[in-house]
Coordinates of C-alpha atoms in Angstrom, one line a residue:
X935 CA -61.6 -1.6 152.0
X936 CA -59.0 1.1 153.0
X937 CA -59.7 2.9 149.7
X938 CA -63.7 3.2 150.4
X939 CA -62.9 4.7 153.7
X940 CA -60.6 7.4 152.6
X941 CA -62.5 7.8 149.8
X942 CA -65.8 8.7 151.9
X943 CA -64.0 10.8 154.2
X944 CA -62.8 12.9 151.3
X945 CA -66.3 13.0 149.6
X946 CA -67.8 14.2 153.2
X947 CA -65.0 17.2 153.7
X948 CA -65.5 18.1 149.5
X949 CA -69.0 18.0 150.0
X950 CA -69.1 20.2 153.5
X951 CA -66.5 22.3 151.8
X952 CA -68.7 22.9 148.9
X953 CA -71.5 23.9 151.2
X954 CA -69.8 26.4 152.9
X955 CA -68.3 27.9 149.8
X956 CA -72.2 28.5 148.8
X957 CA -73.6 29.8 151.8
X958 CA -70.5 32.4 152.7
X959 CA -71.2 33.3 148.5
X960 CA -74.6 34.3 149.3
X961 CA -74.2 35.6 152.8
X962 CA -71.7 38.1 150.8
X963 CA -74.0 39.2 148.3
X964 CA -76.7 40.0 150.3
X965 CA -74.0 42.4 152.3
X966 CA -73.1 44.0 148.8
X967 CA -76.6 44.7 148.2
X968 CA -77.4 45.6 151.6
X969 CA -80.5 43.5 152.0
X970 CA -81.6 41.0 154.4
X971 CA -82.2 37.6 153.7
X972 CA -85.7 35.8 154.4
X973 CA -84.7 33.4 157.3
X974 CA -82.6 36.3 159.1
X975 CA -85.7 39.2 158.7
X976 CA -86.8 40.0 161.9
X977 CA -90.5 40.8 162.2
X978 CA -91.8 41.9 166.1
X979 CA -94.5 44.4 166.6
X980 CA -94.3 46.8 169.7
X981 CA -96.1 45.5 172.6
X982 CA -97.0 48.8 173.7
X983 CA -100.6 50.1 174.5
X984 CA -101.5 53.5 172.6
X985 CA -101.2 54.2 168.6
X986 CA -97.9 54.4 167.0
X987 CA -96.6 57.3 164.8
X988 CA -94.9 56.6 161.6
X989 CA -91.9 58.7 163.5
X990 CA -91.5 55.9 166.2
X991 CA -92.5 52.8 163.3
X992 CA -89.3 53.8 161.3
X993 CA -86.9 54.7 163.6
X994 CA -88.2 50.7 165.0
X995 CA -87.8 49.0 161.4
X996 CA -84.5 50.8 161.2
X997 CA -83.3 49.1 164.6
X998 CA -84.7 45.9 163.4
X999 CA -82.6 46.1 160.2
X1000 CA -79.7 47.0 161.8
X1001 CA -80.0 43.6 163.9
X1002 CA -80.2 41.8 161.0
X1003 CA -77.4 42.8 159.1
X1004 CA -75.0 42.2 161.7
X1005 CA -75.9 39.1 162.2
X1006 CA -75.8 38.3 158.8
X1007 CA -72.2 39.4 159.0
X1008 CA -71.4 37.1 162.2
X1009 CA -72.9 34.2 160.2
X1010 CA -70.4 35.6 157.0
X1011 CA -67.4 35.1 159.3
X1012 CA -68.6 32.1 160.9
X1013 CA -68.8 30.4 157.5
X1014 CA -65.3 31.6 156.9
X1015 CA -63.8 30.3 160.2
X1016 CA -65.5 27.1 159.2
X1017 CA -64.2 26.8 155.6
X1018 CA -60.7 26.9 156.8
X1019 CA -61.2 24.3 159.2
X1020 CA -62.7 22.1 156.6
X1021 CA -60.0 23.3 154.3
X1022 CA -57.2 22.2 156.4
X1023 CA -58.7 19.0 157.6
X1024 CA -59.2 18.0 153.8
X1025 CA -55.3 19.0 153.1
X1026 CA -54.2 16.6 155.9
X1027 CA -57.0 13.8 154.8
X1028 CA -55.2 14.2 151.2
X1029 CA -51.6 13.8 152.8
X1030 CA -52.8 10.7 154.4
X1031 CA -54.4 8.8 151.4
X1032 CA -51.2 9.4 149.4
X1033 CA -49.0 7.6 151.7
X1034 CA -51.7 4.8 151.9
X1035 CA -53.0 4.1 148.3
X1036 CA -51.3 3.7 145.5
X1037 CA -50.9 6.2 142.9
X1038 CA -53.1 4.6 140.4
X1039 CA -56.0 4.0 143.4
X1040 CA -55.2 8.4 144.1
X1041 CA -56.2 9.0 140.1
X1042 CA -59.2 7.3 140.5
X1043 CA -60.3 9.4 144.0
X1044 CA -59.3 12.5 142.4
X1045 CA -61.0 12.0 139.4
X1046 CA -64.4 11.1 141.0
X1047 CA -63.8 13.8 143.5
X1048 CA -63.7 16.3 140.8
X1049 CA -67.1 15.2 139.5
X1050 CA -68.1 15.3 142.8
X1051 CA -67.2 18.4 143.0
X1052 CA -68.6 19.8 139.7
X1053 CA -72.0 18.4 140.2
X1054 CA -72.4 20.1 143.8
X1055 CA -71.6 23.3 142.7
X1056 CA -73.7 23.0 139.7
X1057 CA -76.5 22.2 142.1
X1058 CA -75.8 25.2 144.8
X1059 CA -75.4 27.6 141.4
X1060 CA -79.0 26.6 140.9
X1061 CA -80.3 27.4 144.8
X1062 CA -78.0 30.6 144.6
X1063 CA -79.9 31.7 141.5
X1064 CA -83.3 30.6 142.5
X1065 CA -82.7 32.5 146.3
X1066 CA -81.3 35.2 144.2
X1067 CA -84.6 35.6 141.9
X1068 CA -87.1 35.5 145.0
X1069 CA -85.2 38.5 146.4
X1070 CA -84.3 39.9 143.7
X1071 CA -81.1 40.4 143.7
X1072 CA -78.0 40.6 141.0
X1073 CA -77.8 37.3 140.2
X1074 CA -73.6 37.9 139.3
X1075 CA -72.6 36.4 142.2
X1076 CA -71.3 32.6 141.9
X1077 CA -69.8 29.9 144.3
X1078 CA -66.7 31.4 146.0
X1079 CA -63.6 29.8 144.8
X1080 CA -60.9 28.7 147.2
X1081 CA -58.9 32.1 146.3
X1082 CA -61.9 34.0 147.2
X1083 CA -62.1 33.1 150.5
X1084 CA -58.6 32.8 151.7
X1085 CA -58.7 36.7 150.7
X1086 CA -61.8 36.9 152.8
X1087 CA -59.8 35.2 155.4
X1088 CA -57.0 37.2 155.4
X1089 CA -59.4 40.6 155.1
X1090 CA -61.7 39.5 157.9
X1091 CA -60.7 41.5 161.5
X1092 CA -63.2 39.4 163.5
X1093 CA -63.6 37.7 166.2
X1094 CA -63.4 33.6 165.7
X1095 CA -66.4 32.1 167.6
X1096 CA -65.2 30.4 170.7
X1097 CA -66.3 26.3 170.7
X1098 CA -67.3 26.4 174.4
X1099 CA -71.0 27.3 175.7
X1100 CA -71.8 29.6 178.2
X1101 CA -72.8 27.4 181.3
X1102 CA -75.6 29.1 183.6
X1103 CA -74.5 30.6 186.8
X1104 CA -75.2 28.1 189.5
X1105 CA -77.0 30.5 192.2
X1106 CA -75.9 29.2 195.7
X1107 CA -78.8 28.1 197.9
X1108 CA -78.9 29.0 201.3
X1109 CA -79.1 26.8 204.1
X1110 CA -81.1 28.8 206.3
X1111 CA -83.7 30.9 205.1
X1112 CA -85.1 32.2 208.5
X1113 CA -82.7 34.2 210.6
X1114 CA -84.0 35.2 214.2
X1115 CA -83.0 38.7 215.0
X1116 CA -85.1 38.8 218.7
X1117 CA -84.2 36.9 221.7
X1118 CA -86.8 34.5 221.8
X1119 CA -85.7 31.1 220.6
X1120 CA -87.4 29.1 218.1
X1121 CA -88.6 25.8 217.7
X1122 CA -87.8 23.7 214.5
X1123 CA -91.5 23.7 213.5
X1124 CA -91.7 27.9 213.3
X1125 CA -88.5 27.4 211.4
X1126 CA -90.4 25.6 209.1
X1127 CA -93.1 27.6 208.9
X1128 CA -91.4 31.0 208.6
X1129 CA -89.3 29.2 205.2
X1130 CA -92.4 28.6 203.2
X1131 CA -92.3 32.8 202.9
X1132 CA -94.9 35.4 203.4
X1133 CA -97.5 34.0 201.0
X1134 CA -98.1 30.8 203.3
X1135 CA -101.4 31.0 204.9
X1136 CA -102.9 27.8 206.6
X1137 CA -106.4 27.6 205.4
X1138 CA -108.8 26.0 207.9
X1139 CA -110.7 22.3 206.4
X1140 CA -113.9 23.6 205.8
X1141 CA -114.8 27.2 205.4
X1142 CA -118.4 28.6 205.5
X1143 CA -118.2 31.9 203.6
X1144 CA -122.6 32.3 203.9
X1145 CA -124.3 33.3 207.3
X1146 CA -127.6 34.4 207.6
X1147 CA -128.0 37.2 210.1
X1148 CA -130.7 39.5 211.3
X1149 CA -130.5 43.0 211.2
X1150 CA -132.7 45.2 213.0
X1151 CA -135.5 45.4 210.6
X1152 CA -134.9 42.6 208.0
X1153 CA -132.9 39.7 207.5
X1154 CA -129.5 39.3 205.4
X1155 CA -127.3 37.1 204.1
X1156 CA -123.4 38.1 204.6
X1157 CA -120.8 37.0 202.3
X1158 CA -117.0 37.1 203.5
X1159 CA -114.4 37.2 201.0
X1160 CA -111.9 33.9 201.7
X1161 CA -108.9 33.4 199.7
X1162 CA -109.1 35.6 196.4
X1163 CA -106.8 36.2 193.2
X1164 CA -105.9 39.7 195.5
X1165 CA -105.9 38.4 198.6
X1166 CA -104.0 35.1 199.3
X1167 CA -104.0 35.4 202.9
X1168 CA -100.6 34.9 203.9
X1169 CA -98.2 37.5 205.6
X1170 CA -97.9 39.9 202.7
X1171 CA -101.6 40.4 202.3
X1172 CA -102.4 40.7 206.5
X1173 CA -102.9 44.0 206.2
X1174 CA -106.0 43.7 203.3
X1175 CA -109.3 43.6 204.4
X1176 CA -111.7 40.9 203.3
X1177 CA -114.9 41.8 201.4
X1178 CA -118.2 42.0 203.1
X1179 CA -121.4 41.9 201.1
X1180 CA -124.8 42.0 202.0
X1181 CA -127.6 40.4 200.5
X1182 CA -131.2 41.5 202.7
X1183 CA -134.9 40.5 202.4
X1184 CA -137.0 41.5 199.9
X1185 CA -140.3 42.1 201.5
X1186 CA -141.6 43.4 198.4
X1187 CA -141.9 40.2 196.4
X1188 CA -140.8 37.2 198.4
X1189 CA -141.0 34.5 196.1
X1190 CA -137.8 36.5 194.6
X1191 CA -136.1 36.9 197.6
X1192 CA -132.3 35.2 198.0
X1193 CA -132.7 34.8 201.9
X1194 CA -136.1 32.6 201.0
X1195 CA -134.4 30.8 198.6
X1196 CA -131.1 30.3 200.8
X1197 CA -133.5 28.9 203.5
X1198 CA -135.2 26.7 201.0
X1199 CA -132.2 25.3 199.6
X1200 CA -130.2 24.6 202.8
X1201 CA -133.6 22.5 204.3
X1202 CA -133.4 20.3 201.0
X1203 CA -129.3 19.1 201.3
X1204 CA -128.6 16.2 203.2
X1205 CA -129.3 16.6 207.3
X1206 CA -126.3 14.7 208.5
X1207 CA -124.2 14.9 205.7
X1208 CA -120.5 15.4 205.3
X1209 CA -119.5 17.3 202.1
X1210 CA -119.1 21.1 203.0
X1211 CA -119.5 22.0 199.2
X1212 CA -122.0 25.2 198.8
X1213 CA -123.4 23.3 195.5
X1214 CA -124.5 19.9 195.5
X1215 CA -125.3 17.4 192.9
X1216 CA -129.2 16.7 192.6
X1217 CA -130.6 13.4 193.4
X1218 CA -131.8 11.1 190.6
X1219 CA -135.2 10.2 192.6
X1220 CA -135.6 13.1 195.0
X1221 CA -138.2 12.9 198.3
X1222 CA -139.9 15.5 199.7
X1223 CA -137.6 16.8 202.4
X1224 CA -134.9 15.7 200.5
X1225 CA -133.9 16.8 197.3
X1226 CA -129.8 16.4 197.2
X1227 CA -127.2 13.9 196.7
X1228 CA -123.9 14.3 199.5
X1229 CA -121.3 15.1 197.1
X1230 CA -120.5 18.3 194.4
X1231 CA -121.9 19.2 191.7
X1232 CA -119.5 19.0 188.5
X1233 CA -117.4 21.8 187.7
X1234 CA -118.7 21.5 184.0
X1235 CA -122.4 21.2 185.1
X1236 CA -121.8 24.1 187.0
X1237 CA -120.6 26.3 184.3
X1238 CA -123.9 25.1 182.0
X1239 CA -125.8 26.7 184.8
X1240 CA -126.8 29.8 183.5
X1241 CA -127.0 28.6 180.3
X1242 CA -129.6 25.5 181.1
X1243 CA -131.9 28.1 182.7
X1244 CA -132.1 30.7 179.7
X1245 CA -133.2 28.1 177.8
X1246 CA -135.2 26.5 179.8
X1247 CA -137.0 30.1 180.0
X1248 CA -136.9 30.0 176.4
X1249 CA -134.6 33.0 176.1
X1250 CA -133.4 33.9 172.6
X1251 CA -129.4 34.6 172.6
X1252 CA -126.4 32.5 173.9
X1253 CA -126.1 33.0 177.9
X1254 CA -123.2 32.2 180.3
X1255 CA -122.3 32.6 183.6
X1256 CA -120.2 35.6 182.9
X1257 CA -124.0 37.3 181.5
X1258 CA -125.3 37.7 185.4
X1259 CA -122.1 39.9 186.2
X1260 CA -122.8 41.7 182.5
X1261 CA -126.4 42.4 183.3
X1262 CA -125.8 43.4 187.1
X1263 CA -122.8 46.3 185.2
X1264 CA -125.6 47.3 183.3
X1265 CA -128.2 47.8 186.0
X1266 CA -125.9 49.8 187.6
X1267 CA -125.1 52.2 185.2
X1268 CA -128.8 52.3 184.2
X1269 CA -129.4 53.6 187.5
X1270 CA -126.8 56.1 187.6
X1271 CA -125.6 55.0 191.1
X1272 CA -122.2 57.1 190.0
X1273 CA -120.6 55.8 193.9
X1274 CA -121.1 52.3 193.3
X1275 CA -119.5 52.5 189.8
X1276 CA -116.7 54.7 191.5
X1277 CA -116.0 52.0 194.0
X1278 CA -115.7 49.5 191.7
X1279 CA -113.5 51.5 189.1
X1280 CA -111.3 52.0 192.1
X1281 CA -110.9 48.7 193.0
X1282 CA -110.7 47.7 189.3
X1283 CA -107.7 50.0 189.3
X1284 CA -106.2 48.9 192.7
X1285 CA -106.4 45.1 191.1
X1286 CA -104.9 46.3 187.7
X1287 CA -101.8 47.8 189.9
X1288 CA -101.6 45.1 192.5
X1289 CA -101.4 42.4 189.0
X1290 CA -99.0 44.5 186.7
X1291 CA -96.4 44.9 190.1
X1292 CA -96.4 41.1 190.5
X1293 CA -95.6 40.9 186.9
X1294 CA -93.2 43.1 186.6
X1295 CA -91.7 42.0 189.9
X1296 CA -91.4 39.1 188.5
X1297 CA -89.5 40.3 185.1
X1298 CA -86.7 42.2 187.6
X1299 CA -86.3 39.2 189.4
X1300 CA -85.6 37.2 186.4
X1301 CA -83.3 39.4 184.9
X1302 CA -81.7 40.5 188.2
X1303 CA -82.7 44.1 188.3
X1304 CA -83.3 46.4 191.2
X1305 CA -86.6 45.8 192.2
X1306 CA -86.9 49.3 193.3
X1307 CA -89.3 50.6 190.5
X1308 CA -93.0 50.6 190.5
X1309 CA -95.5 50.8 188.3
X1310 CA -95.9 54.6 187.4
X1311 CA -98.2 56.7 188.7
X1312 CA -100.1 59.6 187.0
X1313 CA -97.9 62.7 188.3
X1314 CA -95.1 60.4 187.4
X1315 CA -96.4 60.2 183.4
X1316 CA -96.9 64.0 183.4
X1317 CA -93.1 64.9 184.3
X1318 CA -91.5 62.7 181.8
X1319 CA -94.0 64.3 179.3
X1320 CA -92.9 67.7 179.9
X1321 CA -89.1 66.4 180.6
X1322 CA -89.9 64.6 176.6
X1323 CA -91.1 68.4 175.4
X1324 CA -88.4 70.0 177.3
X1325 CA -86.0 68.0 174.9
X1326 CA -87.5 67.9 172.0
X1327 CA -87.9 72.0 172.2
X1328 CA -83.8 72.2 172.6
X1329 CA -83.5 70.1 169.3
X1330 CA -85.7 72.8 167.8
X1331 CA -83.7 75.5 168.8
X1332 CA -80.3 73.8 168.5
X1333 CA -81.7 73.0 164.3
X1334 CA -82.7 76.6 163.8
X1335 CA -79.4 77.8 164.8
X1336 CA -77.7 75.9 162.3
X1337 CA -79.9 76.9 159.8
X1338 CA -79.3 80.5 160.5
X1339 CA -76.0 80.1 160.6
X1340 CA -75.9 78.2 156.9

């Protein structure tokens, strides 16, 4: 029973041993031949808006390639700091089964060991050569033997990998997040309130975003902006304005106008009831003067909207909710109202800035950097352009003088 044990120690260190021999074999020849293997090639594209040159797509595969050769040699010397552990741990597994087995007993280890031994490097020749043939390499290169690598061991200058783990910075968390600067003294509930931060905003049960007003020659329906994507409404947002839009009367044609239908719809909902949802689910058996049920609509009901009424219309083409906004765009640009579109580029472009500050915000936070930067405005572009040309013109210069000078 003894034997057995030693025995499958031995065969798990000659077998890891093996294994190492093989990969720091390969890992070398790839270096010799200066190419990258196909688990270590690193393939990322520039996530950067505009077209790339072939200039910048080089100099980019070149950086990549670069990255991927040395850590093909960090894994080299890894494999070699491993293969002297193994190697030593195998020389004092031997020591031990001497003393504890007899001599005939040791034979018999040895001798299976060897074919062992044989038959793994026979096998790992044969992955070598078939890795070898996909990437076309010299296939010259064979297993390592043990002088090989205690050369490479006594060649290698780097580093040994340390066996601990960075740990993550525990970030201390303070005990007080509100510090009063003024005189007044404040009560543990505005202590609360001040710690949820500057995006906290207390939104009211029940809002009513619709009124119906009356102007002084027609009727409109107002619509106030509430909480938005752009405007959460607490502290940090005080200062922004919410939208005001007005929807008046059409005299013209009233059996389109909104403010008919608006009157319409509000007499058919529920007179006493309790659900402050704008849209409400229809009733199965409607009355007369009642044509709604006192809950919501679905949320997936409500997106088929749009698309129930083109077809019930028995309009060709695949409709959303998205197509109202599309078709309103393109009434406004068929009627050239250049100011509308002008307002909403602007605000487009506010929105765009507003969402790629949060974002990057966010990536300075994360990666503790001064969050002092901003997204870049258009003078801002135009002097590192000419700064860029500036450069790039001294290179010039700086190449013709040396040409000259050959």
């Amino acid at each position: 029973m003894e034997n057995k044990t030693y025995f499958n120690k031995l065969r798990s260190l000659t077998k890891k041993k093996i294994q190492l021999e093989h990969h720091a074999s390969n890992l070398k020849s790839y270096i010799d031949n200066n190419t990258i293997p196909k688990g270590l090639n690193i393939k990322l594209t520039p996530q950067t808006p505009g077209v790339k040159s072939s200039r910048f797509m080089k100099r980019w595969d070149d950086i990549l390639f670069n990255c991927s050769f040395r850590l093909l040699q960090l894994l080299l010397s890894f494999s070699i700091y491993g293969y002297k552990q193994i190697n030593s741990e195998l020389n004092e597994t031997y020591i031990k089964t001497s003393l504890s087995v007899t001599p005939e007993d040791m034979d018999v280890i040895q001798r299976r060991l060897t074919d062992i031994q044989r038959i793994e490097k026979q096998n790992f020749k044969a992955k070598q050569n078939k890795k070898f043939k996909r990437d076309r390499l010299n296939q010259q290169s064979s297993v390592f033997e043990e002088d090989q690598i205690l050369n490479l061991l006594k060649e290698s200058k780097s580093k040994q990998p340390r066996k601990r783990r960075f740990k993550k910075q525990k970030h201390t968390v303070q005990d007080k997040l509100v510090v009063n600067l003024s005189s007044i003294e404040l009560t543990t509930s505005e202590e609360k309130l001040l710690s949820k931060g500057l995006n906290f905003c207390p939104a009211p049960a029940t809002v009513n975003n619709l009124q119906l007003e009356t102007d002084v020659m027609r009727k409109y329906l107002e619509y106030t902006e509430d909480v938005s994507k752009t405007n959460c409404g607490g502290l940090e947002h005080r200062k922004i304005q919410s939208k005001v839009v007005r929807a008046y009367q059409n005299t013209d044609c009233p059996e389109r106008c909104i403010i008919n239908m608006y009157q319409k719809y509000m007499s058919l909902r529920p007179n006493e009831g309790k659900c402050q949802a704008f849209y409400l689910r229809s009733k199965k058996y409607p009355t007369s003067d009642e044509w709604y049920d006192d809950c919501p609509i679905g949320v997936h009901q409500l997106q088929k909207t749009v698309s129930d009424l083109c077809k019930g219309a028995q309009f060709s083409g695949n409709f959303t909710n998205h197509s109202l906004r599309a078709t309103a765009a393109t009434r406004l640009y068929a009627a050239e109202d250049m100011d509308v579109i002008q307002r909403r580029l602007t605000d487009i472009q506010r929105i765009e800035k507003q969402n790629f500050k949060a974002k990057q915000n966010k990536k300075f936070k994360r990666d503790h950097l001064n969050q002092q930067s901003s997204v870049f405005e258009e003078d801002q572009i135009l002097n590192l352009l000419k700064r860029v040309n500036q450069n790039n013109r001294g290179k010039d210069v700086l190449k013709t003088e040396t040409h000259s000078s050959r």
